[in-house]
mmCIF file of C-alpha atoms in Angstrom:
data_model
loop_
_atom_site.group_PDB
_atom_site.id
_atom_site.type_symbol
_atom_site.label_atom_id
_atom_site.label_comp_id
_atom_site.label_asym_id
_atom_site.label_seq_id
_atom_site.Cartn_x
_atom_site.Cartn_y
_atom_site.Cartn_z
ATOM 1 C CA UNK A 1 -0.012 -0.041 -0.056
ATOM 2 C CA UNK A 2 1.364 3.478 -0.891
ATOM 3 C CA UNK A 3 1.979 5.909 1.936
ATOM 4 C CA UNK A 4 -0.998 8.199 2.734
ATOM 5 C CA UNK A 5 -1.771 11.028 0.305
ATOM 6 C CA UNK A 6 -2.314 14.607 1.208
ATOM 7 C CA UNK A 7 -5.317 16.122 -0.338
ATOM 8 C CA UNK A 8 -4.882 19.532 -2.039
ATOM 9 C CA UNK A 9 -6.170 22.423 0.097
ATOM 10 C CA UNK A 10 -8.391 25.089 -1.234
ATOM 11 C CA UNK A 11 -9.809 28.455 -0.039
ATOM 12 C CA UNK A 12 -12.913 29.802 -1.650
ATOM 13 C CA UNK A 13 -13.953 33.382 -1.121
ATOM 14 C CA UNK A 14 -17.545 32.526 -1.254
ATOM 15 C CA UNK A 15 -20.562 33.305 1.119
ATOM 16 C CA UNK A 16 -20.927 31.184 4.276
ATOM 17 C CA UNK A 17 -24.458 31.979 5.246
ATOM 18 C CA UNK A 18 -26.345 30.310 2.345
ATOM 19 C CA UNK A 19 -30.024 29.454 2.246
ATOM 20 C CA UNK A 20 -31.565 27.806 -0.945
ATOM 21 C CA UNK A 21 -35.296 27.327 -1.230
ATOM 22 C CA UNK A 22 -37.025 24.711 -3.193
ATOM 23 C CA UNK A 23 -39.413 25.826 -5.957
ATOM 24 C CA UNK A 24 -42.413 24.180 -4.271
ATOM 25 C CA UNK A 25 -43.220 24.323 -0.600
ATOM 26 C CA UNK A 26 -42.217 21.205 1.365
ATOM 27 C CA UNK A 27 -45.098 19.362 2.877
ATOM 28 C CA UNK A 28 -42.812 17.309 5.234
ATOM 29 C CA UNK A 29 -39.219 17.210 6.341
ATOM 30 C CA UNK A 30 -37.000 15.351 8.753
ATOM 31 C CA UNK A 31 -33.615 15.996 10.084
ATOM 32 C CA UNK A 32 -30.744 14.087 8.673
ATOM 33 C CA UNK A 33 -29.240 12.954 12.034
ATOM 34 C CA UNK A 34 -29.407 13.789 15.720
ATOM 35 C CA UNK A 35 -31.500 16.951 16.761
ATOM 36 C CA UNK A 36 -28.268 18.733 17.820
ATOM 37 C CA UNK A 37 -26.488 18.273 14.457
ATOM 38 C CA UNK A 38 -26.004 21.482 12.387
ATOM 39 C CA UNK A 39 -25.771 22.122 8.658
ATOM 40 C CA UNK A 40 -28.137 19.330 7.547
ATOM 41 C CA UNK A 41 -29.952 18.662 4.312
ATOM 42 C CA UNK A 42 -33.775 18.637 4.476
ATOM 43 C CA UNK A 43 -35.632 15.643 3.096
ATOM 44 C CA UNK A 44 -38.570 16.711 1.026
ATOM 45 C CA UNK A 45 -40.984 14.153 -0.082
ATOM 46 C CA UNK A 46 -42.108 15.715 -3.360
ATOM 47 C CA UNK A 47 -40.703 17.560 -6.428
ATOM 48 C CA UNK A 48 -37.003 17.788 -7.468
ATOM 49 C CA UNK A 49 -36.132 20.674 -5.318
ATOM 50 C CA UNK A 50 -34.035 20.800 -2.179
ATOM 51 C CA UNK A 51 -33.423 22.873 0.838
ATOM 52 C CA UNK A 52 -30.095 23.529 2.486
ATOM 53 C CA UNK A 53 -29.460 25.796 5.393
ATOM 54 C CA UNK A 54 -26.484 27.032 7.263
ATOM 55 C CA UNK A 55 -24.200 25.620 4.633
ATOM 56 C CA UNK A 56 -20.476 26.460 4.043
ATOM 57 C CA UNK A 57 -18.794 26.494 0.645
ATOM 58 C CA UNK A 58 -15.418 26.258 2.108
ATOM 59 C CA UNK A 59 -14.101 23.845 4.666
ATOM 60 C CA UNK A 60 -12.827 25.030 8.061
ATOM 61 C CA UNK A 61 -9.125 24.948 8.697
ATOM 62 C CA UNK A 62 -7.679 21.628 9.819
ATOM 63 C CA UNK A 63 -8.416 18.090 8.694
ATOM 64 C CA UNK A 64 -11.709 17.657 6.850
ATOM 65 C CA UNK A 65 -13.738 14.628 5.684
ATOM 66 C CA UNK A 66 -12.145 15.082 2.222
ATOM 67 C CA UNK A 67 -8.630 14.911 3.809
ATOM 68 C CA UNK A 68 -9.567 11.776 5.769
ATOM 69 C CA UNK A 69 -11.054 10.092 2.785
ATOM 70 C CA UNK A 70 -8.144 10.968 0.508
ATOM 71 C CA UNK A 71 -5.647 9.606 3.103
ATOM 72 C CA UNK A 72 -7.431 6.139 2.954
ATOM 73 C CA UNK A 73 -6.798 5.776 -0.736
ATOM 74 C CA UNK A 74 -4.173 5.555 -3.319
ATOM 75 C CA UNK A 75 -3.565 6.451 -6.970
ATOM 76 C CA UNK A 76 -3.574 3.654 -9.528
ATOM 77 C CA UNK A 77 -2.238 4.200 -13.006
ATOM 78 C CA UNK A 78 -4.417 2.692 -15.827
ATOM 79 C CA UNK A 79 -5.462 3.525 -19.395
ATOM 80 C CA UNK A 80 -3.093 5.376 -21.748
ATOM 81 C CA UNK A 81 -3.881 8.889 -23.099
ATOM 82 C CA UNK A 82 -4.592 9.335 -26.777
ATOM 83 C CA UNK A 83 -3.118 12.039 -28.939
ATOM 84 C CA UNK A 84 0.121 14.025 -28.741
ATOM 85 C CA UNK A 85 -0.203 15.211 -25.059
ATOM 86 C CA UNK A 86 -0.760 18.815 -26.046
ATOM 87 C CA UNK A 87 -1.413 21.172 -23.140
ATOM 88 C CA UNK A 88 -5.249 21.549 -22.644
ATOM 89 C CA UNK A 89 -6.627 24.985 -23.391
ATOM 90 C CA UNK A 90 -9.893 26.698 -22.407
ATOM 91 C CA UNK A 91 -12.672 26.006 -25.026
ATOM 92 C CA UNK A 92 -13.749 29.581 -25.078
ATOM 93 C CA UNK A 93 -10.633 31.758 -24.994
ATOM 94 C CA UNK A 94 -7.874 29.293 -25.990
ATOM 95 C CA UNK A 95 -5.820 29.977 -22.714
ATOM 96 C CA UNK A 96 -3.788 27.171 -21.258
ATOM 97 C CA UNK A 97 -5.669 25.628 -18.499
ATOM 98 C CA UNK A 98 -4.538 24.810 -14.933
ATOM 99 C CA UNK A 99 -2.987 21.549 -13.678
ATOM 100 C CA UNK A 100 -6.439 20.145 -12.763
ATOM 101 C CA UNK A 101 -7.452 19.984 -16.321
ATOM 102 C CA UNK A 102 -4.214 18.579 -17.631
ATOM 103 C CA UNK A 103 -3.395 14.914 -18.068
ATOM 104 C CA UNK A 104 -0.917 13.863 -15.294
ATOM 105 C CA UNK A 105 1.285 11.761 -17.636
ATOM 106 C CA UNK A 106 1.215 9.005 -20.245
ATOM 107 C CA UNK A 107 -1.284 7.043 -18.099
ATOM 108 C CA UNK A 108 -4.291 8.328 -16.072
ATOM 109 C CA UNK A 109 -4.322 8.373 -12.307
ATOM 110 C CA UNK A 110 -7.414 6.788 -10.684
ATOM 111 C CA UNK A 111 -8.239 7.218 -6.971
ATOM 112 C CA UNK A 112 -9.050 4.002 -5.309
ATOM 113 C CA UNK A 113 -10.045 2.967 -1.796
ATOM 114 C CA UNK A 114 -9.493 -0.541 -0.613
ATOM 115 C CA UNK A 115 -10.688 -2.420 2.418
ATOM 116 C CA UNK A 116 -10.317 -6.123 3.502
ATOM 117 C CA UNK A 117 -7.570 -8.678 3.091
ATOM 118 C CA UNK A 118 -6.071 -9.142 -0.367
ATOM 119 C CA UNK A 119 -6.522 -12.851 0.127
ATOM 120 C CA UNK A 120 -10.323 -12.587 0.107
ATOM 121 C CA UNK A 121 -12.546 -12.568 -2.997
ATOM 122 C CA UNK A 122 -12.503 -9.198 -4.795
ATOM 123 C CA UNK A 123 -15.599 -7.043 -5.124
ATOM 124 C CA UNK A 124 -15.249 -3.850 -7.171
ATOM 125 C CA UNK A 125 -17.692 -1.145 -6.137
ATOM 126 C CA UNK A 126 -18.559 1.335 -9.094
ATOM 127 C CA UNK A 127 -20.329 4.616 -8.417
ATOM 128 C CA UNK A 128 -22.871 6.248 -10.672
ATOM 129 C CA UNK A 129 -23.293 9.551 -12.504
ATOM 130 C CA UNK A 130 -22.732 11.999 -11.015
ATOM 131 C CA UNK A 131 -21.139 10.719 -7.724
ATOM 132 C CA UNK A 132 -17.804 9.542 -6.190
ATOM 133 C CA UNK A 133 -16.272 6.497 -4.639
ATOM 134 C CA UNK A 134 -17.111 8.196 -1.362
ATOM 135 C CA UNK A 135 -20.659 7.093 -1.772
ATOM 136 C CA UNK A 136 -19.498 3.551 -0.823
ATOM 137 C CA UNK A 137 -17.871 4.687 2.499
ATOM 138 C CA UNK A 138 -20.622 2.794 4.504
ATOM 139 C CA UNK A 139 -20.515 -0.192 2.259
ATOM 140 C CA UNK A 140 -16.812 -0.903 2.438
ATOM 141 C CA UNK A 141 -16.581 -1.736 6.180
ATOM 142 C CA UNK A 142 -19.547 -4.106 5.922
ATOM 143 C CA UNK A 143 -17.834 -6.121 3.233
ATOM 144 C CA UNK A 144 -14.318 -5.962 4.577
ATOM 145 C CA UNK A 145 -14.402 -8.989 6.867
ATOM 146 C CA UNK A 146 -15.242 -11.358 3.998
ATOM 147 C CA UNK A 147 -14.094 -9.508 0.814
ATOM 148 C CA UNK A 148 -11.383 -7.384 -0.592
ATOM 149 C CA UNK A 149 -13.637 -4.429 -1.645
ATOM 150 C CA UNK A 150 -12.335 -1.672 -3.908
ATOM 151 C CA UNK A 151 -14.161 1.600 -4.711
ATOM 152 C CA UNK A 152 -12.789 4.020 -7.246
ATOM 153 C CA UNK A 153 -13.513 7.477 -8.824
ATOM 154 C CA UNK A 154 -14.276 7.363 -12.552
ATOM 155 C CA UNK A 155 -12.114 9.667 -14.631
ATOM 156 C CA UNK A 156 -13.682 13.031 -14.353
ATOM 157 C CA UNK A 157 -14.929 12.522 -10.785
ATOM 158 C CA UNK A 158 -13.595 12.859 -7.224
ATOM 159 C CA UNK A 159 -9.733 12.673 -6.960
ATOM 160 C CA UNK A 160 -9.192 10.874 -10.250
ATOM 161 C CA UNK A 161 -7.757 12.711 -13.278
ATOM 162 C CA UNK A 162 -9.999 15.174 -15.105
ATOM 163 C CA UNK A 163 -8.428 15.931 -18.450
ATOM 164 C CA UNK A 164 -9.966 18.562 -20.470
ATOM 165 C CA UNK A 165 -12.063 16.860 -23.279
ATOM 166 C CA UNK A 166 -10.231 16.494 -26.619
ATOM 167 C CA UNK A 167 -6.874 16.360 -24.637
ATOM 168 C CA UNK A 168 -6.323 12.649 -23.983
ATOM 169 C CA UNK A 169 -9.905 11.609 -23.004
ATOM 170 C CA UNK A 170 -13.269 12.686 -24.470
ATOM 171 C CA UNK A 171 -15.642 10.913 -21.727
ATOM 172 C CA UNK A 172 -17.534 8.919 -24.398
ATOM 173 C CA UNK A 173 -19.202 5.757 -23.272
ATOM 174 C CA UNK A 174 -17.066 3.705 -25.573
ATOM 175 C CA UNK A 175 -13.872 5.292 -23.908
ATOM 176 C CA UNK A 176 -15.260 4.622 -20.439
ATOM 177 C CA UNK A 177 -15.679 0.948 -21.365
ATOM 178 C CA UNK A 178 -12.160 0.687 -22.572
ATOM 179 C CA UNK A 179 -10.887 2.652 -19.561
ATOM 180 C CA UNK A 180 -12.702 0.319 -17.101
ATOM 181 C CA UNK A 181 -11.095 -2.775 -18.719
ATOM 182 C CA UNK A 182 -7.650 -1.156 -18.118
ATOM 183 C CA UNK A 183 -8.412 -0.318 -14.401
ATOM 184 C CA UNK A 184 -9.771 -3.786 -13.744
ATOM 185 C CA UNK A 185 -6.613 -5.309 -15.210
ATOM 186 C CA UNK A 186 -4.575 -3.134 -12.876
ATOM 187 C CA UNK A 187 -6.449 -3.651 -9.616
ATOM 188 C CA UNK A 188 -8.124 -6.998 -9.954
ATOM 189 C CA UNK A 189 -6.356 -9.234 -12.518
ATOM 190 C CA UNK A 190 -8.069 -12.449 -11.200
ATOM 191 C CA UNK A 191 -11.826 -13.215 -10.868
ATOM 192 C CA UNK A 192 -14.003 -10.615 -9.196
ATOM 193 C CA UNK A 193 -17.615 -9.639 -8.543
ATOM 194 C CA UNK A 194 -18.778 -6.194 -9.645
ATOM 195 C CA UNK A 195 -21.417 -3.794 -8.038
ATOM 196 C CA UNK A 196 -22.379 -0.905 -10.266
ATOM 197 C CA UNK A 197 -24.912 1.848 -9.459
ATOM 198 C CA UNK A 198 -26.959 4.058 -11.818
ATOM 199 C CA UNK A 199 -26.062 5.354 -15.347
ATOM 200 C CA UNK A 200 -22.701 3.691 -15.624
ATOM 201 C CA UNK A 201 -24.299 0.190 -15.418
ATOM 202 C CA UNK A 202 -24.665 -0.184 -19.368
ATOM 203 C CA UNK A 203 -20.937 0.458 -19.618
ATOM 204 C CA UNK A 204 -20.106 -2.251 -17.024
ATOM 205 C CA UNK A 205 -22.510 -4.685 -18.608
ATOM 206 C CA UNK A 206 -20.755 -4.193 -21.991
ATOM 207 C CA UNK A 207 -17.371 -4.867 -20.291
ATOM 208 C CA UNK A 208 -18.812 -7.841 -18.463
ATOM 209 C CA UNK A 209 -20.292 -9.392 -21.675
ATOM 210 C CA UNK A 210 -16.753 -9.592 -23.018
ATOM 211 C CA UNK A 211 -15.253 -10.918 -19.967
ATOM 212 C CA UNK A 212 -17.809 -13.368 -18.369
ATOM 213 C CA UNK A 213 -15.029 -15.819 -17.468
ATOM 214 C CA UNK A 214 -13.636 -13.165 -15.052
ATOM 215 C CA UNK A 215 -16.814 -12.412 -13.155
ATOM 216 C CA UNK A 216 -18.329 -14.260 -10.174
ATOM 217 C CA UNK A 217 -21.373 -12.042 -9.787
ATOM 218 C CA UNK A 218 -22.773 -8.858 -11.214
ATOM 219 C CA UNK A 219 -24.999 -6.645 -9.008
ATOM 220 C CA UNK A 220 -26.786 -3.721 -10.791
ATOM 221 C CA UNK A 221 -28.145 -0.882 -8.409
ATOM 222 C CA UNK A 222 -30.930 1.243 -9.923
ATOM 223 C CA UNK A 223 -29.601 0.766 -13.464
ATOM 224 C CA UNK A 224 -31.358 2.482 -16.478
ATOM 225 C CA UNK A 225 -32.889 -0.622 -17.942
ATOM 226 C CA UNK A 226 -36.294 0.254 -19.545
ATOM 227 C CA UNK A 227 -37.007 2.511 -22.503
ATOM 228 C CA UNK A 228 -38.253 5.068 -20.054
ATOM 229 C CA UNK A 229 -34.820 5.369 -18.576
ATOM 230 C CA UNK A 230 -33.092 6.424 -21.725
ATOM 231 C CA UNK A 231 -33.665 10.029 -21.068
ATOM 232 C CA UNK A 232 -31.597 11.940 -18.465
ATOM 233 C CA UNK A 233 -33.535 13.740 -15.807
ATOM 234 C CA UNK A 234 -33.620 17.652 -16.191
ATOM 235 C CA UNK A 235 -31.253 17.973 -13.229
ATOM 236 C CA UNK A 236 -28.536 16.262 -15.225
ATOM 237 C CA UNK A 237 -29.636 17.105 -18.809
ATOM 238 C CA UNK A 238 -29.207 20.880 -18.095
ATOM 239 C CA UNK A 239 -25.378 20.354 -18.162
ATOM 240 C CA UNK A 240 -25.469 19.502 -21.868
ATOM 241 C CA UNK A 241 -26.890 22.837 -22.817
ATOM 242 C CA UNK A 242 -24.578 25.077 -24.868
ATOM 243 C CA UNK A 243 -23.046 27.938 -22.737
ATOM 244 C CA UNK A 244 -25.766 27.619 -19.952
ATOM 245 C CA UNK A 245 -24.529 23.977 -19.222
ATOM 246 C CA UNK A 246 -20.923 25.397 -18.740
ATOM 247 C CA UNK A 247 -22.275 27.925 -16.274
ATOM 248 C CA UNK A 248 -24.363 25.329 -14.301
ATOM 249 C CA UNK A 249 -21.451 22.870 -14.129
ATOM 250 C CA UNK A 250 -19.219 25.432 -12.386
ATOM 251 C CA UNK A 251 -21.829 25.898 -9.649
ATOM 252 C CA UNK A 252 -20.865 23.533 -6.833
ATOM 253 C CA UNK A 253 -24.346 23.474 -5.318
ATOM 254 C CA UNK A 254 -26.007 22.631 -8.688
ATOM 255 C CA UNK A 255 -23.339 20.258 -9.968
ATOM 256 C CA UNK A 256 -22.939 18.157 -6.781
ATOM 257 C CA UNK A 257 -25.422 18.936 -4.010
ATOM 258 C CA UNK A 258 -28.574 19.254 -6.174
ATOM 259 C CA UNK A 259 -27.458 16.293 -8.311
ATOM 260 C CA UNK A 260 -27.420 14.130 -5.247
ATOM 261 C CA UNK A 261 -30.394 15.455 -3.296
ATOM 262 C CA UNK A 262 -32.822 15.602 -6.263
ATOM 263 C CA UNK A 263 -32.563 11.923 -7.086
ATOM 264 C CA UNK A 264 -33.956 10.440 -3.780
ATOM 265 C CA UNK A 265 -34.869 11.042 -0.131
ATOM 266 C CA UNK A 266 -31.346 12.067 0.860
ATOM 267 C CA UNK A 267 -30.374 12.868 4.413
ATOM 268 C CA UNK A 268 -26.796 14.259 4.192
ATOM 269 C CA UNK A 269 -24.631 16.012 6.619
ATOM 270 C CA UNK A 270 -22.796 19.036 5.494
ATOM 271 C CA UNK A 271 -19.357 17.339 6.256
ATOM 272 C CA UNK A 272 -20.269 14.721 3.708
ATOM 273 C CA UNK A 273 -21.558 17.249 1.156
ATOM 274 C CA UNK A 274 -18.240 19.031 1.273
ATOM 275 C CA UNK A 275 -16.501 15.896 -0.025
ATOM 276 C CA UNK A 276 -18.806 15.805 -3.113
ATOM 277 C CA UNK A 277 -18.449 19.515 -3.552
ATOM 278 C CA UNK A 278 -14.747 19.796 -3.200
ATOM 279 C CA UNK A 279 -13.684 18.855 -6.821
ATOM 280 C CA UNK A 280 -15.896 21.700 -8.121
ATOM 281 C CA UNK A 281 -14.154 24.163 -5.833
ATOM 282 C CA UNK A 282 -10.633 23.166 -6.584
ATOM 283 C CA UNK A 283 -10.845 23.880 -10.276
ATOM 284 C CA UNK A 284 -13.144 24.026 -13.273
ATOM 285 C CA UNK A 285 -12.057 20.580 -14.538
ATOM 286 C CA UNK A 286 -14.794 18.723 -12.837
ATOM 287 C CA UNK A 287 -17.307 21.011 -14.509
ATOM 288 C CA UNK A 288 -16.012 20.550 -17.998
ATOM 289 C CA UNK A 289 -15.925 16.728 -17.467
ATOM 290 C CA UNK A 290 -19.529 16.816 -16.295
ATOM 291 C CA UNK A 291 -20.510 18.707 -19.523
ATOM 292 C CA UNK A 292 -18.775 16.246 -21.689
ATOM 293 C CA UNK A 293 -20.205 13.152 -19.884
ATOM 294 C CA UNK A 294 -23.703 14.570 -19.931
ATOM 295 C CA UNK A 295 -23.515 15.233 -23.762
ATOM 296 C CA UNK A 296 -22.126 11.670 -24.279
ATOM 297 C CA UNK A 297 -24.965 10.195 -22.248
ATOM 298 C CA UNK A 298 -27.654 12.302 -24.086
ATOM 299 C CA UNK A 299 -26.146 10.955 -27.474
ATOM 300 C CA UNK A 300 -25.421 7.268 -26.698
ATOM 301 C CA UNK A 301 -27.327 6.249 -23.519
ATOM 302 C CA UNK A 302 -30.388 4.883 -25.356
ATOM 303 C CA UNK A 303 -28.146 2.626 -27.570
ATOM 304 C CA UNK A 304 -26.285 1.410 -24.557
ATOM 305 C CA UNK A 305 -29.412 0.558 -22.595
ATOM 306 C CA UNK A 306 -30.775 -1.369 -25.604
ATOM 307 C CA UNK A 307 -27.537 -3.219 -25.793
ATOM 308 C CA UNK A 308 -27.549 -3.944 -22.091
ATOM 309 C CA UNK A 309 -31.155 -5.316 -22.308
ATOM 310 C CA UNK A 310 -30.190 -7.485 -25.133
ATOM 311 C CA UNK A 311 -27.092 -8.840 -23.306
ATOM 312 C CA UNK A 312 -28.905 -9.626 -20.049
ATOM 313 C CA UNK A 313 -31.631 -11.441 -21.924
ATOM 314 C CA UNK A 314 -29.371 -13.317 -24.178
ATOM 315 C CA UNK A 315 -28.911 -17.249 -23.814
ATOM 316 C CA UNK A 316 -25.101 -16.595 -23.905
ATOM 317 C CA UNK A 317 -25.199 -14.525 -20.676
ATOM 318 C CA UNK A 318 -24.142 -16.877 -17.928
ATOM 319 C CA UNK A 319 -22.996 -14.411 -15.220
ATOM 320 C CA UNK A 320 -24.989 -14.459 -11.914
ATOM 321 C CA UNK A 321 -26.893 -11.174 -11.910
ATOM 322 C CA UNK A 322 -28.987 -9.447 -9.314
ATOM 323 C CA UNK A 323 -30.737 -6.093 -9.587
ATOM 324 C CA UNK A 324 -31.065 -4.051 -6.436
ATOM 325 C CA UNK A 325 -33.682 -1.233 -6.559
ATOM 326 C CA UNK A 326 -34.078 1.830 -4.323
ATOM 327 C CA UNK A 327 -37.808 2.344 -4.566
ATOM 328 C CA UNK A 328 -37.675 5.957 -3.771
ATOM 329 C CA UNK A 329 -35.688 6.787 -6.963
ATOM 330 C CA UNK A 330 -36.951 10.029 -8.377
ATOM 331 C CA UNK A 331 -35.020 9.671 -11.567
ATOM 332 C CA UNK A 332 -35.602 6.149 -12.696
ATOM 333 C CA UNK A 333 -39.156 4.642 -12.278
ATOM 334 C CA UNK A 334 -39.478 0.977 -11.169
ATOM 335 C CA UNK A 335 -42.298 0.455 -13.587
ATOM 336 C CA UNK A 336 -41.162 -2.343 -16.090
ATOM 337 C CA UNK A 337 -38.069 -3.557 -14.077
ATOM 338 C CA UNK A 338 -39.747 -6.633 -12.724
ATOM 339 C CA UNK A 339 -41.396 -7.309 -16.079
ATOM 340 C CA UNK A 340 -38.049 -7.277 -17.730
ATOM 341 C CA UNK A 341 -36.601 -9.635 -15.110
ATOM 342 C CA UNK A 342 -39.613 -11.928 -15.178
ATOM 343 C CA UNK A 343 -38.648 -15.234 -16.842
ATOM 344 C CA UNK A 344 -34.954 -14.485 -16.810
ATOM 345 C CA UNK A 345 -32.389 -15.751 -14.374
ATOM 346 C CA UNK A 346 -31.954 -12.402 -12.612
ATOM 347 C CA UNK A 347 -33.096 -11.823 -9.057
ATOM 348 C CA UNK A 348 -34.543 -8.526 -7.979
ATOM 349 C CA UNK A 349 -33.990 -7.124 -4.414
ATOM 350 C CA UNK A 350 -36.040 -4.080 -3.329
ATOM 351 C CA UNK A 351 -34.789 -1.256 -0.941
ATOM 352 C CA UNK A 352 -37.901 0.461 0.117
ATOM 353 C CA UNK A 353 -36.328 3.484 1.802
ATOM 354 C CA UNK A 354 -33.468 4.038 -0.646
ATOM 355 C CA UNK A 355 -33.395 6.486 -3.446
ATOM 356 C CA UNK A 356 -31.283 6.457 -6.807
ATOM 357 C CA UNK A 357 -28.002 6.456 -5.096
ATOM 358 C CA UNK A 358 -28.751 3.654 -2.723
ATOM 359 C CA UNK A 359 -25.223 3.224 -1.438
ATOM 360 C CA UNK A 360 -25.303 6.847 -0.196
ATOM 361 C CA UNK A 361 -28.805 6.664 1.217
ATOM 362 C CA UNK A 362 -28.786 3.199 2.795
ATOM 363 C CA UNK A 363 -25.112 2.159 2.670
ATOM 364 C CA UNK A 364 -25.074 -0.307 5.520
ATOM 365 C CA UNK A 365 -28.300 -1.947 4.328
ATOM 366 C CA UNK A 366 -26.925 -2.269 0.843
ATOM 367 C CA UNK A 367 -23.699 -3.651 2.108
ATOM 368 C CA UNK A 368 -25.451 -6.359 3.919
ATOM 369 C CA UNK A 369 -27.582 -7.161 0.952
ATOM 370 C CA UNK A 370 -24.448 -7.512 -1.336
ATOM 371 C CA UNK A 371 -22.993 -9.759 1.315
ATOM 372 C CA UNK A 372 -26.019 -12.193 1.212
ATOM 373 C CA UNK A 373 -26.152 -12.033 -2.586
ATOM 374 C CA UNK A 374 -22.415 -12.987 -2.884
ATOM 375 C CA UNK A 375 -22.792 -15.782 -0.359
ATOM 376 C CA UNK A 376 -25.615 -17.301 -2.497
#
């Protein structure tokens, strides 16, 4: 294991006393934790709005949740850059961009957090869009006694590299599929099980279809699997808009906070929200990556979902597959999921109180479900 890493510090001259109101009045709310906790999200039962009071853009001096999480991980090199390694430039003014938007070398750096003995069976935990490996922080310890569990940040997210599009990586779904293969070869060369959540599921299924001999089990958590799921929710689709999307993606609250809280009944502490928000405060690289990924999803997601459905229904698909579904998902409807699985060999497990990002909402519960599934 590499020595602990030091997360880059940042200071943002932004307002501390922030209060955002939802577009519709909330009919009910409940606090995220103990009554004496401060800076909590409010859980609204309707609409796609969110409320957040007493929040802080910038972290206080001293160790933060981001620092602690960063120190638990390591950087793994995987997947070579394409092109001539020219310095990335701003898409509007042509100015050379900062280090956060530049490729770190000939091969990309991926941030990975690992728990459990290397002698145990490997489980790869893959976050959705938009999220981070941090979303599995409560799943990792549940699995660590029986499994070697690895969570990582996709390129463009968290602490992994975020190259400017057209300078080594363009964030297309095909590129992500190829990059995933490179990463898995680096961190799990032998057999493994994979857990993937949300909109990256079709990418993982495409990889899995070409490497079934390598997989023990595949667990899909709230994947886009029906025709109704092919269209991104407005909370995400807005990032693909010309010019306006670039503006929205540079707003930490819209790009991280709202993207998480609008998709389910989230109850998140401010200290956890700062971890998701931090990449958008450090540089504009996360925002530019978000723009590119959203446009790629808008273009190719439907075809990838159709391909995933075909693969999972094929007689040649022999990998043990389970679909876990947070029933309070506000982005993807559960209608049609059971119908698709009916008659196939795939089990469906419901999480009644979880939303779209089930590992964030009900991490310990999902961890125990994964454990039971892998035990057969």
